[in-house]
Tab-separated table of C-alpha atoms and ligand atoms in Angstrom:
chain	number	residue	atom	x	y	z
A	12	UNK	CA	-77.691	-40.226	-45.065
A	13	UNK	CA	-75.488	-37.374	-44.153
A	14	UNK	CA	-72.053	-37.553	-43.252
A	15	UNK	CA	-72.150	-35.067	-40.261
A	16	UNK	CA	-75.146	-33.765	-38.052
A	17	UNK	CA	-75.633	-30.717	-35.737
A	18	UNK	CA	-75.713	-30.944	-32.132
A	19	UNK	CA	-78.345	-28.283	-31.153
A	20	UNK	CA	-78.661	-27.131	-28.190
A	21	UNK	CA	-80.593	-24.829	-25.738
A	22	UNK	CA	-80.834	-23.951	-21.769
A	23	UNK	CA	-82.498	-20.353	-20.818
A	24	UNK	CA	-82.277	-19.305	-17.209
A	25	UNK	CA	-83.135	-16.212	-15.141
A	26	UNK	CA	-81.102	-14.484	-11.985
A	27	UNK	CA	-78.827	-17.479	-12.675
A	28	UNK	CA	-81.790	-19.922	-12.167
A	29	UNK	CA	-82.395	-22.872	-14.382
A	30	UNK	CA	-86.033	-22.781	-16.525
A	31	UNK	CA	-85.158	-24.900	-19.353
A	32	UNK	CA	-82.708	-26.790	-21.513
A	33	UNK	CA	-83.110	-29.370	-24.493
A	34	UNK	CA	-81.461	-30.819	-27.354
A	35	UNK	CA	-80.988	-32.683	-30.588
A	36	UNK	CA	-78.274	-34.102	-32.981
A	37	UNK	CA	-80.018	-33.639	-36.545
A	38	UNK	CA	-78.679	-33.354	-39.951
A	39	UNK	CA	-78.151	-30.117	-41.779
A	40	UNK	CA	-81.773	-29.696	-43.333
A	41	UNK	CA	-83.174	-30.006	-39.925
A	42	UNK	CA	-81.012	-27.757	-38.230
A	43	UNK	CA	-83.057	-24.301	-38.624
A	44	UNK	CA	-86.562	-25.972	-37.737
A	45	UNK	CA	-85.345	-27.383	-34.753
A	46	UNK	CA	-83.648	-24.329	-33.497
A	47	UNK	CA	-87.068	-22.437	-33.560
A	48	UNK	CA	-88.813	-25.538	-32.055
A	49	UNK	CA	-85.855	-24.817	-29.495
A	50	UNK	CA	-86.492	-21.693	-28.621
A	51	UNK	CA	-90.020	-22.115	-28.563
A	52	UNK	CA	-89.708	-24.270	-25.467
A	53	UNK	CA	-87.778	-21.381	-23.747
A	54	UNK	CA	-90.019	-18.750	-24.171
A	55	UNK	CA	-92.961	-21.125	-23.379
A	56	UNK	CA	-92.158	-22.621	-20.336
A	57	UNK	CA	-93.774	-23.796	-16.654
A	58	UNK	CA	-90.834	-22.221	-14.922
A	59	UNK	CA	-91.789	-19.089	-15.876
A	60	UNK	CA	-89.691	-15.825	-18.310
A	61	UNK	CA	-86.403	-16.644	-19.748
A	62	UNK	CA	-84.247	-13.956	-19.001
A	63	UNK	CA	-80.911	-15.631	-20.821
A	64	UNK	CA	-81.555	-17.905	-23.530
A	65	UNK	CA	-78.505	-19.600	-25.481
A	66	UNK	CA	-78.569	-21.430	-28.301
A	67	UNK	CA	-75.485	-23.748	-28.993
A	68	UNK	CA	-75.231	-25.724	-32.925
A	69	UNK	CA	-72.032	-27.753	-33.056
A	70	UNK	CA	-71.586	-29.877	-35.994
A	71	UNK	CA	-70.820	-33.734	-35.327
A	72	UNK	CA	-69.128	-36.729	-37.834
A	73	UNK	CA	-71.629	-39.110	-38.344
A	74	UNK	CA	-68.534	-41.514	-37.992
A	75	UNK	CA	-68.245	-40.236	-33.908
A	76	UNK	CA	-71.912	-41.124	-33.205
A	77	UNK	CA	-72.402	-44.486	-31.174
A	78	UNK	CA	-75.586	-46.471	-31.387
A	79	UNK	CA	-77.551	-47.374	-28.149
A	80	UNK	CA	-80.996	-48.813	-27.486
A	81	UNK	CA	-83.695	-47.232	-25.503
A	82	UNK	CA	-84.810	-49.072	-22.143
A	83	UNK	CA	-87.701	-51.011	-21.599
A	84	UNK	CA	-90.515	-48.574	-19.775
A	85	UNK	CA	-92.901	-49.809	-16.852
A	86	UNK	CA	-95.361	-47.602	-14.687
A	87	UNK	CA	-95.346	-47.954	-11.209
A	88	UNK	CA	-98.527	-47.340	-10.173
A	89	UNK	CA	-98.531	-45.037	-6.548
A	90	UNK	CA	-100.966	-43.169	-4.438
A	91	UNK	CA	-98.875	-40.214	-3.815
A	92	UNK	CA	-95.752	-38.711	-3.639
A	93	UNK	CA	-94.563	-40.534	-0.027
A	94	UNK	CA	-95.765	-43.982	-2.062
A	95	UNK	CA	-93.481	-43.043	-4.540
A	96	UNK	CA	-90.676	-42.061	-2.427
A	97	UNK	CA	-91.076	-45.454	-1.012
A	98	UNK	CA	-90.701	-47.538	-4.427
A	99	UNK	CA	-88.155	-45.015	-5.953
A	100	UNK	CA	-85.715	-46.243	-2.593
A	101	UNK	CA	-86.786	-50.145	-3.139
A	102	UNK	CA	-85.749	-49.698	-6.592
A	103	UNK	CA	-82.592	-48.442	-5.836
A	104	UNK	CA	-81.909	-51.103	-3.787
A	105	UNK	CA	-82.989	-53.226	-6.005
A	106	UNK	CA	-80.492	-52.266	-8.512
A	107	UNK	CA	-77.318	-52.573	-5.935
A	108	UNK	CA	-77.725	-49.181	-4.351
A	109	UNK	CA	-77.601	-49.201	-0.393
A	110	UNK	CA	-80.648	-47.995	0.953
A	111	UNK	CA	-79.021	-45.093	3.487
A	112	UNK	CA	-77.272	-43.581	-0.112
A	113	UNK	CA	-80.712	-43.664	-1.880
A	114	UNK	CA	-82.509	-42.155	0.971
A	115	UNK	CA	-79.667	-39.481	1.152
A	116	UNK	CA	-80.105	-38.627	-2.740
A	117	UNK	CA	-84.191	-38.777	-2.305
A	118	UNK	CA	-83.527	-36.406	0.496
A	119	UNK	CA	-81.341	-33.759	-1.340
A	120	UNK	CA	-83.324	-33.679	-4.718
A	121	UNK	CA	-86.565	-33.294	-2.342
A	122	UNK	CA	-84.216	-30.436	-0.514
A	123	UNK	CA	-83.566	-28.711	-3.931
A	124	UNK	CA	-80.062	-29.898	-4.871
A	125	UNK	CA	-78.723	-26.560	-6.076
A	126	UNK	CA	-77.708	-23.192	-3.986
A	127	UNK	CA	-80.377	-22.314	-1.678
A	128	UNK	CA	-82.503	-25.019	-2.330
A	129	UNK	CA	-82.816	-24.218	-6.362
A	130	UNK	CA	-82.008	-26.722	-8.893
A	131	UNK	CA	-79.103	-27.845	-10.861
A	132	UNK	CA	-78.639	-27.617	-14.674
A	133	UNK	CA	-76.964	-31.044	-14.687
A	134	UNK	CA	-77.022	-34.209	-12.522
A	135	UNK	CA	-74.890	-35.023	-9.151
A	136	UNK	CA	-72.588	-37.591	-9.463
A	137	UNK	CA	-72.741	-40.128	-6.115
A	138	UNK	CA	-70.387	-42.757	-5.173
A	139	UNK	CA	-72.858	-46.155	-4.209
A	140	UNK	CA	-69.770	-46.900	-1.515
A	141	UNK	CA	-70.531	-44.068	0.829
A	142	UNK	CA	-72.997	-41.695	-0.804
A	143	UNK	CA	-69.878	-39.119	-1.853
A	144	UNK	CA	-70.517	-36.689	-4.709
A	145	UNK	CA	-67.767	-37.148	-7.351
A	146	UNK	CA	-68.745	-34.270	-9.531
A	147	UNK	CA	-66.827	-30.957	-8.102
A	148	UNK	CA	-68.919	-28.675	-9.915
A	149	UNK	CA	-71.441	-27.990	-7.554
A	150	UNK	CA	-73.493	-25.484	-8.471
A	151	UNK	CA	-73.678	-26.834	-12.439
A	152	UNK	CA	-73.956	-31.011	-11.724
A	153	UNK	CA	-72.703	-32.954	-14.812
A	154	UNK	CA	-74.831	-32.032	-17.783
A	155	UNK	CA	-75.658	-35.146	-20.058
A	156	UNK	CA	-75.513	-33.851	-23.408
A	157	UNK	CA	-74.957	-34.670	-27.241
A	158	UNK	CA	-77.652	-37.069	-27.552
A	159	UNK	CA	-81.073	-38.056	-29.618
A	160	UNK	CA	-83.256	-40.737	-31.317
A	161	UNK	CA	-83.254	-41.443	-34.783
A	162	UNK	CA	-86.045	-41.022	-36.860
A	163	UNK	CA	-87.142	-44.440	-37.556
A	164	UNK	CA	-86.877	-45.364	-33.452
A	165	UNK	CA	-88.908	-42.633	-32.741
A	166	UNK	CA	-91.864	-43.093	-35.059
A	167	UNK	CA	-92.118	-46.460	-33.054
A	168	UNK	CA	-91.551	-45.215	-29.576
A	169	UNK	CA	-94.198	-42.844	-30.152
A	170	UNK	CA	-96.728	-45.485	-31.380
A	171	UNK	CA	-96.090	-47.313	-28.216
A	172	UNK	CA	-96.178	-44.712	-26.022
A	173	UNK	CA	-99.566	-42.935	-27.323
A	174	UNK	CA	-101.937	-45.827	-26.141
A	175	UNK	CA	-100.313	-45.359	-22.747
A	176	UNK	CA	-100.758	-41.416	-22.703
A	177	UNK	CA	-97.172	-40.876	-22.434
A	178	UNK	CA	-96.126	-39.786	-26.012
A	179	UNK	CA	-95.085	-36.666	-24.462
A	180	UNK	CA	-91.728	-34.386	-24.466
A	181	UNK	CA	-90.878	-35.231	-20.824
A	182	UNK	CA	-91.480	-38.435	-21.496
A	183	UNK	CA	-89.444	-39.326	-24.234
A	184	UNK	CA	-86.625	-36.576	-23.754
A	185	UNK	CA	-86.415	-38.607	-20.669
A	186	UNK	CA	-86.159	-41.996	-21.538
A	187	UNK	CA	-83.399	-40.650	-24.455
A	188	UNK	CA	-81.226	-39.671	-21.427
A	189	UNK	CA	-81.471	-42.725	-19.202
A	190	UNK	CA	-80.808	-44.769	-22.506
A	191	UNK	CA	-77.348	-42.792	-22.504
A	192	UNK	CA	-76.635	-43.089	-18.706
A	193	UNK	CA	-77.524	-46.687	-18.674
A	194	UNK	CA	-75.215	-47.108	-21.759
A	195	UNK	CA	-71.947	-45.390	-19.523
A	196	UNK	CA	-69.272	-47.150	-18.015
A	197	UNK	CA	-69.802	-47.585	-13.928
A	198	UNK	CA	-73.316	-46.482	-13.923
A	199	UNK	CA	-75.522	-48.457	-11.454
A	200	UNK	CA	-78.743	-46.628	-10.949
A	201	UNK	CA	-80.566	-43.142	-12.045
A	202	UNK	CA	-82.895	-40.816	-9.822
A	203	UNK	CA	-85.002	-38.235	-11.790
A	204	UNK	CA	-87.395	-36.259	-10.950
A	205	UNK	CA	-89.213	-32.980	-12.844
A	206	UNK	CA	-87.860	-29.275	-11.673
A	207	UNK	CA	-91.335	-28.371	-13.563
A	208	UNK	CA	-94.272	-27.013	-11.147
A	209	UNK	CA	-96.578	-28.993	-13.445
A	210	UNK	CA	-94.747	-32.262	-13.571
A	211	UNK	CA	-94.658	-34.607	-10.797
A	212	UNK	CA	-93.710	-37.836	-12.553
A	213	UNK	CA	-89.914	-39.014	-11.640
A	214	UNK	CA	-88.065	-42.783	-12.357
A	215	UNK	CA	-85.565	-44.741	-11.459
A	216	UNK	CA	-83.565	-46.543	-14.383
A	217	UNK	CA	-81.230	-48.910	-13.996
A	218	UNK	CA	-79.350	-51.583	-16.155
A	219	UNK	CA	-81.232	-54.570	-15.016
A	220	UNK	CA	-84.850	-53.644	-15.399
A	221	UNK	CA	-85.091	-50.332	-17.442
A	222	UNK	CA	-87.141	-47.313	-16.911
A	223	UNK	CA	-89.324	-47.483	-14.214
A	224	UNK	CA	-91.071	-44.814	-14.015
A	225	UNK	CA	-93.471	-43.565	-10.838
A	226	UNK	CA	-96.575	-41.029	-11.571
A	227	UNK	CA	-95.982	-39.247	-8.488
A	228	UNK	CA	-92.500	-38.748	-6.680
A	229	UNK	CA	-93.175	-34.549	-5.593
A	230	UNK	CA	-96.975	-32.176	-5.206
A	231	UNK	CA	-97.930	-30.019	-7.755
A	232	UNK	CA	-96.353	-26.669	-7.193
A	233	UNK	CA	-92.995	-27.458	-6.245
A	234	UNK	CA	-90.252	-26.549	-8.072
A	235	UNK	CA	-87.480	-28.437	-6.546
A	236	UNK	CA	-86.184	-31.760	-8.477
A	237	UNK	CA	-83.342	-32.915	-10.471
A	238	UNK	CA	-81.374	-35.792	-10.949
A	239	UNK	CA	-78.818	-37.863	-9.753
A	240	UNK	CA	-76.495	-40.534	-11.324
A	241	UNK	CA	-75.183	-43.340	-8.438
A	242	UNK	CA	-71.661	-44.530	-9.965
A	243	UNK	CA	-69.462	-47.661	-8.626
A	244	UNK	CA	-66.615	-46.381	-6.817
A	245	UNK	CA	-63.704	-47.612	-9.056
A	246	UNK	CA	-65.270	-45.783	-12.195
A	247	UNK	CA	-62.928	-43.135	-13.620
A	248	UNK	CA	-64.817	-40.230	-13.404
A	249	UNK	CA	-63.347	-38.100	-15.281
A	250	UNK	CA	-63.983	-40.627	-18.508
A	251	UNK	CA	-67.572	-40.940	-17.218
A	252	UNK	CA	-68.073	-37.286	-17.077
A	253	UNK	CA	-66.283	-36.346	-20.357
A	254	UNK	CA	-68.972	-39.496	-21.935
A	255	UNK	CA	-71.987	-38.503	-20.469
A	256	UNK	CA	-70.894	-34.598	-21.586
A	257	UNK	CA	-69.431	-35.149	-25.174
A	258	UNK	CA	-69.936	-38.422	-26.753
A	259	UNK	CA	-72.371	-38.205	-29.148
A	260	UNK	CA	-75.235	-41.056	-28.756
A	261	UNK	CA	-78.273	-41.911	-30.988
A	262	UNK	CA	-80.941	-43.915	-29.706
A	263	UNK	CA	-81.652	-46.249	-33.190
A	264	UNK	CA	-83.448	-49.243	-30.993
A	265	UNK	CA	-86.090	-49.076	-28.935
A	266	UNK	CA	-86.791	-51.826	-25.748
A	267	UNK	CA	-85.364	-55.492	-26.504
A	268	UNK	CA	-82.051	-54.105	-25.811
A	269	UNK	CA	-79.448	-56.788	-25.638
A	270	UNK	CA	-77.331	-56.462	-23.173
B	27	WAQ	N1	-78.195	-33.747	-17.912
B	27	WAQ	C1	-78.183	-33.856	-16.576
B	27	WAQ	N2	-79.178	-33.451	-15.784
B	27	WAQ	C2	-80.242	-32.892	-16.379
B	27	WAQ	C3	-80.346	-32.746	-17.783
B	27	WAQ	C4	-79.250	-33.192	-18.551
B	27	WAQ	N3	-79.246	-33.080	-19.872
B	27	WAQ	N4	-81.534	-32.153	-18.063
B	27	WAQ	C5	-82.133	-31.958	-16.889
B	27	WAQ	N5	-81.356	-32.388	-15.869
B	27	WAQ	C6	-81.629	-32.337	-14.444
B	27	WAQ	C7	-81.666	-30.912	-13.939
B	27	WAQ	O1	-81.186	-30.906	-12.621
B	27	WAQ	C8	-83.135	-30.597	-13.934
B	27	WAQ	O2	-83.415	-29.689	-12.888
B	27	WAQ	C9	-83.750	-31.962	-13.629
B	27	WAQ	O3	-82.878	-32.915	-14.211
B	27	WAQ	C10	-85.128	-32.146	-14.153
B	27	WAQ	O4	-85.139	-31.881	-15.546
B	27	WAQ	O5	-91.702	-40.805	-17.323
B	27	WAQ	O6	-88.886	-33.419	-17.194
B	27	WAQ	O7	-86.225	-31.665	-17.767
B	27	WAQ	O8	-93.226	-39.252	-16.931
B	27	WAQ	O9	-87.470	-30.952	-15.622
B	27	WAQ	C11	-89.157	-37.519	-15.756
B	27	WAQ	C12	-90.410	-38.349	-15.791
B	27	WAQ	C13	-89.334	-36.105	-16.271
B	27	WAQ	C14	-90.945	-38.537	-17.173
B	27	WAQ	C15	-88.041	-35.415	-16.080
B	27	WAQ	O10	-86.922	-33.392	-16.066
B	27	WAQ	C16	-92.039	-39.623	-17.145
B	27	WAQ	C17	-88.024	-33.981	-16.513
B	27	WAQ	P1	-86.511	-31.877	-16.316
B	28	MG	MG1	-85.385	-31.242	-19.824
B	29	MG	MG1	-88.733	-30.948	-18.769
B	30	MG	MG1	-87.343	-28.889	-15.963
C-alpha cells in the first residue's frame, strides 16, 4: 500500500468540441503506464482527431480517498432506440423523477445538450421539482471527476461482466461513475447516454435498483448524448458539485452494496 496516489487525468477536444476524456487514481508505479494508456484513447478515438489534448496528474492522500461500492447492473432488453426512450422515462419515474422532467432531459440530451446542439464535457445538473438546471456553467456541465476501482474489485467486475459481453471500457468507466453519483448527497436518478457515433447503449441508475442499463437509447451515427444528474431541490449544490468534482472515490466493492 501506498500512502498517496495520482489522479490522472485526460480530455482532448477540437474547435472547442469534446472527443474524449478519462481517468484514474493509481499509485506512483502506475502513474507513467497509465498516462500513455491515456493518451492512447485520445489519439484513437470514434469522435474523430484530437486537436488539444491535456493531460492532468495530481497527487492524492490515500487518507482523503472514500470507499464506495459499485451498483448492481441489469440489461434492459429493447427493440430500438424509441423502446428505449420509453423505459429510460419509466425508470425515471420509477426512481421519484416526474415524468414531464424526464421527458424534458430525454429531450435535450437527444437535442445535443451543448452550444449548437454539440455535447457537454460534464453533466447538467436538474432540479426533480421543476426540471431547473442548477449547474450555471453551461457550456462545461459539472464534470464528475477524481474517481476509480481498485484492483482487487476490478479483477471481479471484469469476470462478471465478460460472460455478458460487457467487459468493455464504456462499460465499466461507466458503471465507476454512477457508483460515485449514486454515492452523493441529494442525488435521485442518472441519465447517460454515449456522445460516441459507435455507441448507442445509455442507462439510467438510481439508488434503489442500480444500473440499468438499455442497449439502444440513440442510431448509430449520431453524435449527440451526454448526461444528466436529477438532484432533490433542497440539496446544496454547491457541496454536491464541489463532491462530484473533487472528492476522491474508489470503487473497492462490487454489487451487494449495503445501503
Ligand atoms: N462527468 C460528467 N459527465 C461526463 C463525464 C464525467 N466524468 N464523462 C462524460 N460525461 C458526459 C459528457 O457530456 C459526454 O458527452 C457524455 O457524458 C457521454 O460520455 O452500459 O461512453 O464517455 O453499455 O461517451 C453508457 C452505457 C456509455 C454503457 C457512456 O459515455 C453500457 C459513455 P461517454
Ligand atoms: Mg468517457
Ligand atoms: Mg466513452
Ligand atoms: Mg464520448
Amino acid at each position: 500500500m501506498t500512502d498517496h496516489y495520482y489522479s490522472v487525468r485526460m480530455r482532448s477536444s477540437r474547435q472547442q468540441r469534446h472527443i474524449s476524456g478519462a481517468e484514474r487514481l493509481v499509485p506512483p508505479d502506475r502513474v507513467v503506464e497509465t498516462g500513455r494508456e491515456l493518451l492512447r484513447r485520445a489519439m484513437n478515438h470514434s469522435r474523430g482527431v484530437s486537436e488539444q489534448v491535456h493531460l492532468s496528474i495530481d497527487l492524492v492522500p490515500a487518507g482523503q480517498i472514500r470507499e464506495i461500492c459499485l451498483p448492481p447492473l441489469e440489461t434492459f432488453m429493447v427493440a430500438d432506440w424509441r423502446q428505449g426512450r420509453q423505459a429510460a422515462v419509466e425508470s425515471l419515474v420509477a426512481a421519484g423523477v416526474p415524468e414531464t422532467v424526464a421527458a424534458d432531459a430525454l429531450a435535450r440530451l437527444a437535442a445535443g445538450p451543448g452550444p449548437a446542439g454539440s455535447s457537454l464535457r460534464g453533466a447538467m445538473l436538474i432540479d426533480v421539482a421543476d426540471g431547473r438546471r442548477l449547474d450555471n456553467d453551461s457550456a462545461r456541465g459539472v464534470r464528475v471527476s477524481r474517481m476509480d476501482i481498485s484492483p482487487g474489485a476490478l479483477a471481479r467486475l471484469r469476470r462478471r461482466l465478460g460472460p455478458l459481453g460487457l467487459d468493455n471500457d464504456h462499460v465499466r468507466e461507466a458503471l465507476v461513475l454512477a457508483a460515485k453519483v449514486l454515492s452523493a448527497p441529494g442525488l435521485v436518478a442518472e441519465l447517460c447516454w454515449s456522445d460516441d457515433p459507435d455507441y448507442t447503449a445509455g442507462y439510467v441508475a438510481a439508488p434503489s435498483f442500480g444500473y440499468r442499463r438499455f442497449p439502444h437509447l440513440k442510431n448509430v451515427g449520431d453524435e449527440r448524448g451526454g448526461r444528466v444528474f436529477f438532484v432533490r431541490g433542497d440539496t446544496p449544490v454547491a457541496e454536491l458539485v464541489s463532491y462530484l468534482e473533487r472528492q476522491p472515490v474508489l470503487v473497492t466493492r462490487i454489487a451487494e452494496c449495503a445501503a
